[in-house]
């Protein structure tokens, strides 16, 4: 290896890290221990490699601290920042289960990293922090310019179910109704934003998020804050996920998102359609707990343009027949949502049985069905009946009372779903027969 010139060896070092960083760009949970250890592995091989690695700031741009680390990891963060010099950083700090005595040190760490990012630049920032931490200190730097920031996730771990979520004595939060406190005043490259319990506000008067294309809001965002965020990014927003429940007041001024193509709903807001318009919507994700009469107006409003429907496991659905609104959907995906709270598993087979026997037909244009990981364990005759009905149908089998003949089901994806082997082979056999 000594025969390799130093300039060539440095390019090899940089390539090792670049491959890993590019693979992680835009991920929701970019925790990569290999990426963090790579520069250390290179630097400890020999004295020649160590000297070269310490002189290559590109190797030290990934900053990671998690609950699994010992507390000396904090010191390594400051060393990494120093060695990265003027390079853009990718920062992941996941410390939501640490001891309360360390909250002050965590807040100082986050503040220091963000201030460094304001001076030099942070490309991506992923924060998962304790709920009771002093978030005024942590978030202060986000009130200033973040000119290089492309991806930002900030999540404060919710308290236990029995804890008092609104106990102001236990947490140091800004008043969520404080209209004078705004964040991200200058973020010209921000593409991905995900927030949970941050109470962050952006002013459409002073903030333009002209590159934001992906927005996810969990708990802790008011309706007004959402509308302000949507107004700041209305010209570019393509993907929106809302896990909030809001009461929509009369006379609310709706926000039109002309480029929004994907919307995911996991919170019950029966009048959401009065506050949000998406004329180009094509993909809709819907929590099974929202399949009820209360949400029928919202579903009817958004369903007319939806061609790809994703059903996400939540609580048991109350009314499967609200899915009849999706008359343009030709692709349907079932997804098992890993919720930390207690949840009764959805009987997917029963849902598919309703789809198979419903008249008028649910999803009359259905051509492709995808069962995600964990959704196929209890599947059986319900899926089989749907495949048999939709793939081998003849004119004699069509309900004479129905004015519409359903499209032929051409593809069913069961790989990784946990479906029993006999069912997988039976579905494959029926689809093969349909092609003859």
mmCIF file of N, CA and C in Angstrom, residues 60-61 63 75-87 89 91 109 112-114 116-117 119-120:
data_model
loop_
_atom_site.group_PDB
_atom_site.id
_atom_site.type_symbol
_atom_site.label_atom_id
_atom_site.label_comp_id
_atom_site.label_asym_id
_atom_site.label_seq_id
_atom_site.Cartn_x
_atom_site.Cartn_y
_atom_site.Cartn_z
ATOM 1 N N UNK A 60 -14.747 13.535 8.151
ATOM 2 C CA UNK A 60 -15.267 13.763 9.495
ATOM 3 C C UNK A 60 -16.573 14.538 9.496
ATOM 4 N N UNK A 61 -17.324 14.459 8.427
ATOM 5 C CA UNK A 61 -18.532 15.287 8.307
ATOM 6 C C UNK A 61 -19.790 14.625 8.861
ATOM 7 N N UNK A 63 -21.713 13.259 11.965
ATOM 8 C CA UNK A 63 -21.724 13.336 13.421
ATOM 9 C C UNK A 63 -22.889 12.504 13.940
ATOM 10 N N UNK A 75 -17.482 14.209 23.598
ATOM 11 C CA UNK A 75 -16.181 14.771 23.283
ATOM 12 C C UNK A 75 -15.778 14.452 21.853
ATOM 13 N N UNK A 76 -16.140 13.262 21.391
ATOM 14 C CA UNK A 76 -15.807 12.899 20.014
ATOM 15 C C UNK A 76 -16.541 13.777 19.007
ATOM 16 N N UNK A 77 -17.746 14.247 19.378
ATOM 17 C CA UNK A 77 -18.488 15.139 18.489
ATOM 18 C C UNK A 77 -17.712 16.431 18.272
ATOM 19 N N UNK A 78 -17.220 17.023 19.362
ATOM 20 C CA UNK A 78 -16.474 18.269 19.225
ATOM 21 C C UNK A 78 -15.183 18.059 18.430
ATOM 22 N N UNK A 79 -14.541 16.915 18.609
ATOM 23 C CA UNK A 79 -13.344 16.602 17.823
ATOM 24 C C UNK A 79 -13.688 16.450 16.347
ATOM 25 N N UNK A 80 -14.822 15.791 16.076
ATOM 26 C CA UNK A 80 -15.239 15.623 14.688
ATOM 27 C C UNK A 80 -15.537 16.946 14.019
ATOM 28 N N UNK A 81 -16.211 17.846 14.751
ATOM 29 C CA UNK A 81 -16.505 19.170 14.194
ATOM 30 C C UNK A 81 -15.215 19.911 13.891
ATOM 31 N N UNK A 82 -14.245 19.806 14.805
ATOM 32 C CA UNK A 82 -12.969 20.486 14.594
ATOM 33 C C UNK A 82 -12.237 19.931 13.375
ATOM 34 N N UNK A 83 -12.269 18.625 13.204
ATOM 35 C CA UNK A 83 -11.555 18.010 12.086
ATOM 36 C C UNK A 83 -12.261 18.234 10.752
ATOM 37 N N UNK A 84 -13.568 18.471 10.783
ATOM 38 C CA UNK A 84 -14.304 18.685 9.529
ATOM 39 C C UNK A 84 -14.050 20.052 8.925
ATOM 40 N N UNK A 85 -13.539 20.963 9.744
ATOM 41 C CA UNK A 85 -13.177 22.312 9.290
ATOM 42 C C UNK A 85 -14.350 23.003 8.593
ATOM 43 N N UNK A 86 -14.238 23.286 7.312
ATOM 44 C CA UNK A 86 -15.287 24.057 6.623
ATOM 45 C C UNK A 86 -16.231 23.191 5.802
ATOM 46 N N UNK A 87 -16.224 21.874 6.043
ATOM 47 C CA UNK A 87 -17.071 20.973 5.276
ATOM 48 C C UNK A 87 -18.509 20.978 5.815
ATOM 49 N N UNK A 89 -21.880 19.409 7.259
ATOM 50 C CA UNK A 89 -22.059 18.317 8.202
ATOM 51 C C UNK A 89 -23.386 17.595 7.993
ATOM 52 N N UNK A 91 -25.658 15.567 10.631
ATOM 53 C CA UNK A 91 -25.693 15.391 12.087
ATOM 54 C C UNK A 91 -26.908 14.566 12.496
ATOM 55 N N UNK A 109 -24.729 20.716 23.636
ATOM 56 C CA UNK A 109 -24.210 20.033 22.455
ATOM 57 C C UNK A 109 -25.002 20.413 21.211
ATOM 58 N N UNK A 112 -24.411 24.021 20.221
ATOM 59 C CA UNK A 112 -23.080 24.212 19.638
ATOM 60 C C UNK A 112 -23.025 23.721 18.197
ATOM 61 N N UNK A 113 -23.600 22.538 17.961
ATOM 62 C CA UNK A 113 -23.595 21.976 16.604
ATOM 63 C C UNK A 113 -24.377 22.877 15.645
ATOM 64 N N UNK A 114 -25.546 23.353 16.085
ATOM 65 C CA UNK A 114 -26.353 24.208 15.219
ATOM 66 C C UNK A 114 -25.667 25.545 14.948
ATOM 67 N N UNK A 116 -22.475 26.034 14.893
ATOM 68 C CA UNK A 116 -21.419 25.730 13.926
ATOM 69 C C UNK A 116 -22.021 25.622 12.527
ATOM 70 N N UNK A 117 -23.197 25.015 12.459
ATOM 71 C CA UNK A 117 -23.862 24.893 11.170
ATOM 72 C C UNK A 117 -24.235 26.231 10.569
ATOM 73 N N UNK A 119 -22.561 28.948 10.985
ATOM 74 C CA UNK A 119 -21.325 29.599 10.532
ATOM 75 C C UNK A 119 -20.739 28.885 9.312
ATOM 76 N N UNK A 120 -20.730 27.553 9.343
ATOM 77 C CA UNK A 120 -20.110 26.767 8.272
ATOM 78 C C UNK A 120 -21.172 26.141 7.374
#
